[in-house]
Tab-separated table of C-alpha atoms in Angstrom:
chain	number	residue	atom	x	y	z
A	862	UNK	CA	81.843	-30.758	-29.683
A	863	UNK	CA	82.383	-34.437	-28.904
A	864	UNK	CA	82.888	-35.909	-25.453
A	865	UNK	CA	80.930	-33.192	-23.693
A	866	UNK	CA	79.065	-33.664	-20.436
A	867	UNK	CA	75.529	-32.285	-20.325
A	868	UNK	CA	73.658	-32.026	-17.046
A	869	UNK	CA	69.874	-32.081	-16.791
A	870	UNK	CA	68.216	-30.973	-13.561
A	871	UNK	CA	64.880	-32.725	-13.044
A	872	UNK	CA	63.680	-36.254	-13.791
A	873	UNK	CA	60.155	-35.432	-14.809
A	874	UNK	CA	59.000	-36.338	-18.287
A	875	UNK	CA	60.422	-33.180	-19.937
A	876	UNK	CA	63.834	-33.537	-18.305
A	877	UNK	CA	64.066	-37.235	-19.117
A	878	UNK	CA	62.863	-36.754	-22.699
A	879	UNK	CA	65.522	-34.075	-23.158
A	880	UNK	CA	68.257	-36.229	-21.641
A	881	UNK	CA	67.190	-39.103	-23.885
A	882	UNK	CA	67.185	-36.918	-26.996
A	883	UNK	CA	70.701	-35.685	-26.317
A	884	UNK	CA	72.011	-39.144	-25.449
A	885	UNK	CA	70.600	-40.650	-28.650
A	886	UNK	CA	71.234	-37.784	-31.080
A	887	UNK	CA	74.636	-36.579	-29.838
A	888	UNK	CA	76.960	-39.613	-29.811
A	889	UNK	CA	79.907	-39.098	-27.493
A	890	UNK	CA	77.986	-36.794	-25.184
A	891	UNK	CA	77.753	-37.911	-21.561
A	892	UNK	CA	74.384	-37.075	-20.006
A	893	UNK	CA	73.809	-36.820	-16.258
A	894	UNK	CA	70.293	-36.292	-14.869
A	895	UNK	CA	70.080	-34.951	-11.301
A	896	UNK	CA	66.792	-35.461	-9.435
A	897	UNK	CA	66.169	-34.379	-5.847
A	898	UNK	CA	63.587	-37.096	-5.175
A	899	UNK	CA	64.298	-40.786	-4.647
A	900	UNK	CA	62.208	-41.726	-7.682
A	901	UNK	CA	61.563	-40.277	-11.099
A	902	UNK	CA	58.299	-38.594	-12.164
A	903	UNK	CA	57.509	-37.763	-8.536
A	904	UNK	CA	55.638	-34.502	-9.106
A	905	UNK	CA	53.723	-33.162	-12.134
A	906	UNK	CA	54.445	-36.186	-14.336
A	907	UNK	CA	53.377	-38.600	-11.622
A	908	UNK	CA	50.118	-36.742	-10.978
A	909	UNK	CA	49.218	-36.220	-14.640
A	910	UNK	CA	45.728	-37.178	-15.835
A	911	UNK	CA	47.215	-39.169	-18.721
A	912	UNK	CA	45.594	-37.252	-21.589
A	913	UNK	CA	47.457	-37.012	-24.900
A	914	UNK	CA	46.191	-33.694	-26.213
A	915	UNK	CA	45.538	-33.275	-29.929
A	916	UNK	CA	46.211	-29.510	-30.093
A	917	UNK	CA	42.680	-28.107	-29.977
A	918	UNK	CA	43.181	-25.230	-27.559
A	919	UNK	CA	46.483	-23.582	-28.417
A	920	UNK	CA	46.982	-20.393	-30.468
A	921	UNK	CA	48.296	-21.286	-33.939
A	922	UNK	CA	51.964	-20.463	-34.233
A	923	UNK	CA	52.592	-20.712	-30.499
A	924	UNK	CA	55.202	-23.110	-29.163
A	925	UNK	CA	52.391	-25.019	-27.466
A	926	UNK	CA	50.569	-25.577	-30.743
A	927	UNK	CA	53.629	-26.503	-32.789
A	928	UNK	CA	55.228	-28.771	-30.207
A	929	UNK	CA	51.971	-30.435	-29.175
A	930	UNK	CA	51.120	-31.496	-32.726
A	931	UNK	CA	54.668	-32.720	-33.335
A	932	UNK	CA	54.781	-34.356	-29.906
A	933	UNK	CA	51.630	-36.400	-30.447
A	934	UNK	CA	53.070	-38.195	-33.457
A	935	UNK	CA	56.370	-38.877	-31.688
A	936	UNK	CA	54.672	-40.104	-28.524
A	937	UNK	CA	52.226	-42.350	-30.381
A	938	UNK	CA	55.061	-44.026	-32.274
A	939	UNK	CA	57.159	-44.398	-29.108
A	940	UNK	CA	54.327	-45.983	-27.128
A	941	UNK	CA	53.543	-48.440	-29.894
A	942	UNK	CA	57.198	-49.337	-30.313
A	943	UNK	CA	57.632	-49.923	-26.555
A	944	UNK	CA	54.205	-51.499	-26.076
A	945	UNK	CA	53.166	-48.779	-23.634
A	946	UNK	CA	49.489	-47.849	-23.157
A	947	UNK	CA	48.108	-45.551	-25.851
A	948	UNK	CA	44.345	-45.622	-26.297
A	949	UNK	CA	42.606	-43.219	-28.695
A	950	UNK	CA	39.313	-42.959	-26.806
A	951	UNK	CA	38.461	-39.543	-28.256
A	952	UNK	CA	37.378	-36.274	-26.693
A	953	UNK	CA	34.149	-34.275	-26.717
A	954	UNK	CA	34.304	-30.532	-26.072
A	955	UNK	CA	30.710	-29.845	-25.093
A	956	UNK	CA	28.675	-26.633	-25.251
A	957	UNK	CA	25.770	-26.617	-22.792
A	958	UNK	CA	24.611	-22.993	-23.309
A	959	UNK	CA	23.867	-20.868	-26.363
A	960	UNK	CA	26.483	-18.300	-25.367
A	961	UNK	CA	29.187	-20.979	-25.667
A	962	UNK	CA	28.520	-21.674	-29.341
A	963	UNK	CA	30.559	-18.721	-30.605
A	964	UNK	CA	33.559	-19.793	-28.535
A	965	UNK	CA	33.137	-23.334	-29.797
A	966	UNK	CA	33.203	-22.117	-33.407
A	967	UNK	CA	36.398	-20.171	-32.680
A	968	UNK	CA	37.874	-23.269	-31.082
A	969	UNK	CA	37.022	-25.309	-34.165
A	970	UNK	CA	38.857	-22.843	-36.419
A	971	UNK	CA	41.845	-22.803	-34.077
A	972	UNK	CA	41.984	-26.601	-34.052
A	973	UNK	CA	41.772	-26.749	-37.835
A	974	UNK	CA	44.673	-24.296	-38.090
A	975	UNK	CA	46.610	-26.611	-35.786
A	976	UNK	CA	45.824	-29.567	-38.083
A	977	UNK	CA	43.981	-31.546	-35.410
A	978	UNK	CA	43.056	-34.746	-37.273
A	979	UNK	CA	39.469	-35.834	-38.002
A	980	UNK	CA	37.892	-33.098	-35.874
A	981	UNK	CA	34.159	-32.662	-36.494
A	982	UNK	CA	31.152	-30.772	-35.153
A	983	UNK	CA	28.333	-32.692	-33.493
A	984	UNK	CA	24.685	-31.829	-32.964
A	985	UNK	CA	22.734	-32.650	-29.811
A	986	UNK	CA	21.549	-35.899	-31.400
A	987	UNK	CA	25.045	-36.877	-32.533
A	988	UNK	CA	26.373	-36.306	-29.016
A	989	UNK	CA	23.847	-38.839	-27.708
A	990	UNK	CA	24.893	-41.396	-30.313
A	991	UNK	CA	28.486	-41.124	-29.168
A	992	UNK	CA	27.953	-40.499	-25.438
A	993	UNK	CA	24.400	-41.481	-24.382
A	994	UNK	CA	24.718	-39.996	-20.871
A	995	UNK	CA	26.289	-36.671	-21.875
A	996	UNK	CA	24.161	-33.546	-22.125
A	997	UNK	CA	24.864	-30.560	-24.349
A	998	UNK	CA	23.510	-28.680	-27.340
A	999	UNK	CA	26.592	-29.075	-29.564
A	1000	UNK	CA	30.120	-30.419	-29.366
A	1001	UNK	CA	33.433	-30.853	-31.087
A	1002	UNK	CA	34.662	-34.423	-31.402
A	1003	UNK	CA	38.382	-35.210	-31.579
A	1004	UNK	CA	38.500	-38.980	-32.147
A	1005	UNK	CA	42.319	-39.180	-32.094
A	1006	UNK	CA	42.722	-37.702	-28.610
A	1007	UNK	CA	44.232	-40.455	-26.467
A	1008	UNK	CA	45.110	-41.504	-22.953
A	1009	UNK	CA	48.383	-43.029	-21.787
A	1010	UNK	CA	50.545	-43.696	-18.722
A	1011	UNK	CA	53.057	-40.863	-18.407
A	1012	UNK	CA	54.992	-42.271	-15.420
A	1013	UNK	CA	55.552	-45.470	-17.432
A	1014	UNK	CA	56.780	-43.384	-20.367
A	1015	UNK	CA	59.126	-41.466	-18.050
A	1016	UNK	CA	60.553	-44.749	-16.756
A	1017	UNK	CA	61.123	-45.881	-20.339
A	1018	UNK	CA	62.880	-42.594	-21.143
A	1019	UNK	CA	65.124	-43.053	-18.089
A	1020	UNK	CA	66.031	-46.561	-19.241
A	1021	UNK	CA	66.910	-45.204	-22.686
A	1022	UNK	CA	69.236	-42.657	-21.069
A	1023	UNK	CA	71.010	-45.313	-19.021
A	1024	UNK	CA	71.156	-47.753	-21.945
A	1025	UNK	CA	72.821	-44.994	-23.983
A	1026	UNK	CA	75.561	-44.590	-21.394
A	1027	UNK	CA	74.016	-41.758	-19.389
A	1028	UNK	CA	73.183	-41.535	-15.698
A	1029	UNK	CA	70.020	-40.778	-13.726
A	1030	UNK	CA	71.060	-39.836	-10.200
A	1031	UNK	CA	68.251	-39.831	-7.643
A	1032	UNK	CA	68.317	-38.099	-4.267
A	1033	UNK	CA	70.504	-35.318	-5.683
A	1034	UNK	CA	69.007	-31.882	-4.934
A	1035	UNK	CA	70.912	-29.058	-6.592
A	1036	UNK	CA	72.154	-26.544	-4.015
A	1037	UNK	CA	74.412	-24.269	-6.057
A	1038	UNK	CA	75.588	-23.579	-9.592
A	1039	UNK	CA	79.005	-22.061	-10.210
A	1040	UNK	CA	80.437	-20.928	-13.522
A	1041	UNK	CA	83.922	-22.329	-14.028
A	1042	UNK	CA	86.254	-22.089	-17.036
A	1043	UNK	CA	84.581	-23.958	-19.883
A	1044	UNK	CA	81.549	-25.129	-17.935
A	1045	UNK	CA	79.368	-25.177	-14.832
A	1046	UNK	CA	79.969	-26.816	-11.485
A	1047	UNK	CA	76.813	-28.269	-9.967
A	1048	UNK	CA	76.757	-28.875	-6.217
A	1049	UNK	CA	74.374	-31.666	-5.298
A	1050	UNK	CA	74.038	-34.088	-2.379
A	1051	UNK	CA	77.498	-33.464	-1.003
A	1052	UNK	CA	79.270	-33.802	-4.340
A	1053	UNK	CA	80.182	-31.549	-7.221
A	1054	UNK	CA	79.531	-32.425	-10.841
A	1055	UNK	CA	81.234	-30.497	-13.626
A	1056	UNK	CA	79.271	-30.211	-16.856
A	1057	UNK	CA	79.897	-28.401	-20.105
A	1058	UNK	CA	76.245	-27.450	-20.514
A	1059	UNK	CA	73.289	-27.501	-18.141
A	1060	UNK	CA	69.555	-27.766	-18.808
A	1061	UNK	CA	67.105	-26.900	-16.042
A	1062	UNK	CA	63.807	-28.814	-16.151
A	1063	UNK	CA	62.832	-28.389	-12.511
A	1064	UNK	CA	59.047	-28.032	-12.851
A	1065	UNK	CA	57.558	-26.772	-9.586
A	1066	UNK	CA	61.010	-25.597	-8.495
A	1067	UNK	CA	61.975	-24.061	-11.837
A	1068	UNK	CA	62.156	-20.472	-10.571
A	1069	UNK	CA	64.157	-21.522	-7.486
A	1070	UNK	CA	66.693	-23.457	-9.535
A	1071	UNK	CA	66.823	-20.708	-12.175
A	1072	UNK	CA	67.760	-18.249	-9.423
A	1073	UNK	CA	70.805	-20.411	-8.665
A	1074	UNK	CA	71.792	-19.916	-12.306
A	1075	UNK	CA	71.199	-16.139	-12.009
A	1076	UNK	CA	68.545	-16.323	-14.698
A	1077	UNK	CA	65.997	-13.517	-14.921
A	1078	UNK	CA	63.633	-13.393	-11.908
A	1079	UNK	CA	60.431	-13.769	-13.891
A	1080	UNK	CA	58.279	-15.695	-14.363
A	1081	UNK	CA	57.695	-16.983	-10.838
A	1082	UNK	CA	55.983	-20.296	-10.122
A	1083	UNK	CA	52.624	-20.162	-8.339
A	1084	UNK	CA	51.392	-23.622	-7.273
A	1085	UNK	CA	47.771	-24.516	-7.982
A	1086	UNK	CA	46.444	-27.750	-6.540
A	1087	UNK	CA	44.018	-29.645	-8.748
A	1088	UNK	CA	41.760	-32.011	-6.808
A	1089	UNK	CA	39.871	-34.892	-8.415
A	1090	UNK	CA	36.839	-36.985	-7.677
A	1091	UNK	CA	36.623	-40.579	-8.918
A	1092	UNK	CA	33.472	-42.137	-10.317
A	1093	UNK	CA	32.484	-45.229	-8.374
A	1094	UNK	CA	33.248	-48.387	-10.390
A	1095	UNK	CA	29.560	-49.069	-11.060
A	1096	UNK	CA	29.192	-45.566	-12.603
A	1097	UNK	CA	32.194	-45.467	-14.916
A	1098	UNK	CA	29.888	-46.459	-17.791
A	1099	UNK	CA	28.499	-42.911	-17.770
A	1100	UNK	CA	31.307	-41.754	-20.078
A	1101	UNK	CA	33.089	-43.612	-22.871
A	1102	UNK	CA	35.684	-41.006	-23.763
A	1103	UNK	CA	36.993	-37.676	-22.521
A	1104	UNK	CA	34.316	-35.029	-21.873
A	1105	UNK	CA	35.484	-31.415	-21.581
A	1106	UNK	CA	33.789	-28.008	-21.322
A	1107	UNK	CA	34.210	-25.212	-23.835
A	1108	UNK	CA	36.964	-23.095	-22.238
A	1109	UNK	CA	36.087	-19.594	-21.100
A	1110	UNK	CA	38.928	-17.167	-21.938
A	1111	UNK	CA	38.040	-15.051	-18.886
A	1112	UNK	CA	39.265	-17.831	-16.611
A	1113	UNK	CA	42.765	-19.282	-16.459
A	1114	UNK	CA	41.890	-23.002	-16.250
A	1115	UNK	CA	39.764	-25.395	-18.287
A	1116	UNK	CA	37.232	-26.345	-15.639
A	1117	UNK	CA	35.896	-29.672	-14.444
A	1118	UNK	CA	35.934	-32.508	-16.985
A	1119	UNK	CA	35.626	-36.301	-17.155
A	1120	UNK	CA	38.805	-38.273	-17.772
A	1121	UNK	CA	38.894	-42.059	-18.221
A	1122	UNK	CA	42.264	-43.524	-17.200
A	1123	UNK	CA	44.172	-46.457	-18.651
A	1124	UNK	CA	43.459	-48.434	-15.457
A	1125	UNK	CA	39.686	-48.221	-16.101
A	1126	UNK	CA	38.929	-45.548	-13.506
A	1127	UNK	CA	37.290	-42.226	-14.396
A	1128	UNK	CA	38.392	-38.943	-12.842
A	1129	UNK	CA	36.119	-35.929	-12.463
A	1130	UNK	CA	37.923	-32.615	-12.118
A	1131	UNK	CA	40.146	-30.935	-11.436
A	1132	UNK	CA	39.358	-27.745	-9.620
A	1133	UNK	CA	42.218	-25.247	-9.224
A	1134	UNK	CA	42.964	-23.883	-5.753
A	1135	UNK	CA	46.018	-21.947	-4.689
A	1136	UNK	CA	48.314	-24.372	-2.855
A	1137	UNK	CA	50.119	-23.209	0.282
A	1138	UNK	CA	53.303	-24.997	-0.752
A	1139	UNK	CA	54.900	-25.759	-4.089
A	1140	UNK	CA	54.522	-29.442	-3.319
A	1141	UNK	CA	51.259	-29.015	-1.431
A	1142	UNK	CA	49.270	-32.053	-2.484
A	1143	UNK	CA	47.172	-31.917	0.687
A	1144	UNK	CA	45.154	-29.006	2.049
A	1145	UNK	CA	47.104	-29.026	5.290
A	1146	UNK	CA	50.542	-28.838	3.662
A	1147	UNK	CA	52.010	-25.391	4.292
A	1148	UNK	CA	55.483	-24.106	3.443
A	1149	UNK	CA	56.263	-20.825	5.244
A	1150	UNK	CA	59.087	-20.176	2.785
A	1151	UNK	CA	56.813	-20.632	-0.239
A	1152	UNK	CA	54.078	-18.506	1.360
A	1153	UNK	CA	56.474	-15.666	2.140
A	1154	UNK	CA	57.810	-15.728	-1.416
A	1155	UNK	CA	54.238	-15.644	-2.743
A	1156	UNK	CA	53.241	-12.747	-0.475
A	1157	UNK	CA	56.323	-10.744	-1.469
A	1158	UNK	CA	55.702	-11.080	-5.212
A	1159	UNK	CA	53.674	-8.191	-6.709
A	1160	UNK	CA	52.423	-10.411	-9.531
A	1161	UNK	CA	50.580	-12.626	-7.037
A	1162	UNK	CA	48.533	-9.718	-5.689
A	1163	UNK	CA	47.744	-8.481	-9.195
A	1164	UNK	CA	46.607	-11.983	-10.173
A	1165	UNK	CA	44.429	-12.182	-7.050
A	1166	UNK	CA	42.686	-8.900	-7.912
A	1167	UNK	CA	41.806	-10.228	-11.360
A	1168	UNK	CA	40.655	-13.713	-10.402
A	1169	UNK	CA	39.427	-13.553	-6.786
A	1170	UNK	CA	35.851	-14.496	-7.720
A	1171	UNK	CA	37.071	-17.613	-9.518
A	1172	UNK	CA	39.283	-18.408	-6.550
A	1173	UNK	CA	36.356	-18.317	-4.112
A	1174	UNK	CA	34.329	-20.613	-6.375
A	1175	UNK	CA	37.200	-23.095	-6.621
A	1176	UNK	CA	37.737	-23.162	-2.860
A	1177	UNK	CA	34.022	-23.772	-2.335
A	1178	UNK	CA	34.302	-26.848	-4.542
A	1179	UNK	CA	37.365	-27.986	-2.614
A	1180	UNK	CA	35.416	-28.258	0.634
A	1181	UNK	CA	31.993	-29.254	-0.723
A	1182	UNK	CA	31.394	-32.301	-2.907
A	1183	UNK	CA	27.991	-30.894	-3.892
A	1184	UNK	CA	29.578	-27.645	-5.102
A	1185	UNK	CA	32.323	-29.575	-6.910
A	1186	UNK	CA	29.808	-31.752	-8.726
A	1187	UNK	CA	27.487	-28.904	-9.688
A	1188	UNK	CA	29.553	-28.074	-12.758
A	1189	UNK	CA	30.138	-31.742	-13.576
A	1190	UNK	CA	26.380	-32.390	-13.740
A	1191	UNK	CA	26.028	-29.835	-16.530
A	1192	UNK	CA	27.826	-32.317	-18.778
A	1193	UNK	CA	26.674	-35.632	-17.316
A	1194	UNK	CA	23.289	-34.904	-15.684
A	1195	UNK	CA	22.963	-38.384	-14.172
A	1196	UNK	CA	26.069	-38.050	-12.000
A	1197	UNK	CA	25.588	-36.965	-8.402
A	1198	UNK	CA	27.411	-36.641	-5.116
A	1199	UNK	CA	26.767	-40.288	-4.260
A	1200	UNK	CA	28.392	-41.452	-7.502
A	1201	UNK	CA	31.874	-40.195	-6.632
A	1202	UNK	CA	34.577	-40.549	-4.015
A	1203	UNK	CA	37.525	-38.294	-3.325
A	1204	UNK	CA	40.428	-39.030	-5.628
A	1205	UNK	CA	43.987	-37.786	-5.816
A	1206	UNK	CA	45.437	-34.351	-6.398
A	1207	UNK	CA	48.222	-32.795	-8.395
A	1208	UNK	CA	49.995	-29.453	-8.236
A	1209	UNK	CA	50.402	-27.389	-11.382
A	1210	UNK	CA	53.488	-25.192	-11.728
A	1211	UNK	CA	51.748	-22.067	-13.020
A	1212	UNK	CA	54.182	-19.426	-14.204
A	1213	UNK	CA	53.228	-15.844	-13.372
A	1214	UNK	CA	54.689	-12.601	-14.680
A	1215	UNK	CA	55.241	-9.551	-12.501
A	1216	UNK	CA	52.206	-7.800	-13.971
A	1217	UNK	CA	49.931	-10.593	-12.748
A	1218	UNK	CA	49.585	-12.312	-16.118
A	1219	UNK	CA	49.388	-16.098	-16.054
A	1220	UNK	CA	51.948	-17.307	-18.587
A	1221	UNK	CA	50.272	-19.540	-21.143
A	1222	UNK	CA	52.938	-20.584	-23.627
A	1223	UNK	CA	56.100	-22.579	-23.030
A	1224	UNK	CA	59.056	-20.434	-21.980
A	1225	UNK	CA	62.603	-21.624	-22.473
A	1226	UNK	CA	65.551	-19.302	-21.792
A	1227	UNK	CA	69.135	-19.820	-22.871
A	1228	UNK	CA	71.945	-17.873	-21.221
A	1229	UNK	CA	75.365	-19.056	-22.313
A	1230	UNK	CA	75.878	-22.650	-21.242
A	1231	UNK	CA	72.662	-22.838	-19.210
A	1232	UNK	CA	69.202	-23.414	-20.688
A	1233	UNK	CA	66.235	-23.000	-18.342
A	1234	UNK	CA	62.733	-24.325	-18.967
A	1235	UNK	CA	60.772	-21.682	-17.058
A	1236	UNK	CA	57.241	-22.662	-18.044
A	1237	UNK	CA	56.084	-26.052	-19.302
A	1238	UNK	CA	52.390	-26.480	-18.444
A	1239	UNK	CA	49.943	-28.816	-20.168
A	1240	UNK	CA	50.405	-30.104	-22.875
A	1241	UNK	CA	54.049	-30.512	-21.823
A	1242	UNK	CA	53.691	-34.252	-21.229
A	1243	UNK	CA	52.073	-34.726	-24.648
A	1244	UNK	CA	54.733	-32.536	-26.257
A	1245	UNK	CA	57.674	-33.853	-24.205
A	1246	UNK	CA	59.526	-35.508	-27.071
A	1247	UNK	CA	59.050	-32.465	-29.311
A	1248	UNK	CA	60.104	-30.148	-26.463
A	1249	UNK	CA	63.224	-32.312	-26.162
A	1250	UNK	CA	63.975	-31.787	-29.854
A	1251	UNK	CA	63.418	-28.039	-29.460
A	1252	UNK	CA	65.679	-27.770	-26.415
A	1253	UNK	CA	68.418	-29.896	-27.970
A	1254	UNK	CA	68.438	-27.708	-31.073
A	1255	UNK	CA	68.550	-24.556	-28.912
A	1256	UNK	CA	71.314	-25.862	-26.667
A	1257	UNK	CA	73.615	-26.928	-29.486
A	1258	UNK	CA	72.698	-24.215	-32.005
A	1259	UNK	CA	75.875	-22.635	-33.291
A	1260	UNK	CA	78.114	-24.820	-31.148
């Protein structure tokens, strides 16, 4: 249908990529992005570590795997075309104990099934040739894994939307959604916007905004704050590329790793502590409303029963630099508490089902004229352009 108006709620990288895809691929469609903040990429996109994931971790056949692999190629081409940072510094996934070797072999097979390019196994000696300061008994090397600047990419996406005749409206929090004949009326910032179709890409607020659309109540968003240390400038030489642990399937997060940034700094982290507000970037930030919602959700208590030991360990690292760096030293033995300073923090929108299961794959619901992105964790930034293709196809399928 020509001359439609499509609304997109959320000006993070997924929302902007989706708006851009529709504006470019659906001539005659008017696109309006509504963002509650006064700037784009204010939350998860703006606190992203900048890694362009190659697809090593994700179950073959999952949306994560398919869209990550597709997204890498699209993002690489876009960055090169727009002269945005894109540096293939490579990644090591390092085993430091014998009991990690089996998991590393499984990871290698998974990555091969996901067509991760040029992946190879390294011995202890080969690790030292590539990363002289990194310890470990074996590793996987993904030379095409890259780093970039996701806020800069989001700004470029926003410009593409505007250049294509669309709008990006800042300072426009969505307060209600009303179904009207032939469309949806969106109330935002004292005005009402009528759209023919609506796409919700609200990140940390995705369950709250989905409730306005009367979407299903699950999954709920549980905020986890990830805190980083920064290597002091005279110690950044300790790593050349990305250095990651072998993931343990018993635990929900990857664990502490070393991440060079495009600005030359090197992050160490993150940990993963339960935040006391959905936008709780500081320890002292508390939202009574978010806490009450968390306490009233049965899935939160079921999650806590499963992972309370991990939670205690993560909180210990939050308050103690020595505890935080204990895991980091397993991978770079020369790094110590005096080699780092406190860095920034981000909040991950972790989707949680009612049974206490942490949702791993992307979840995108469509109900009539409204499409809701309910879970878009890492590698959502990497996969953003492929997610945009997927959403656009779902939104206009059969129309």
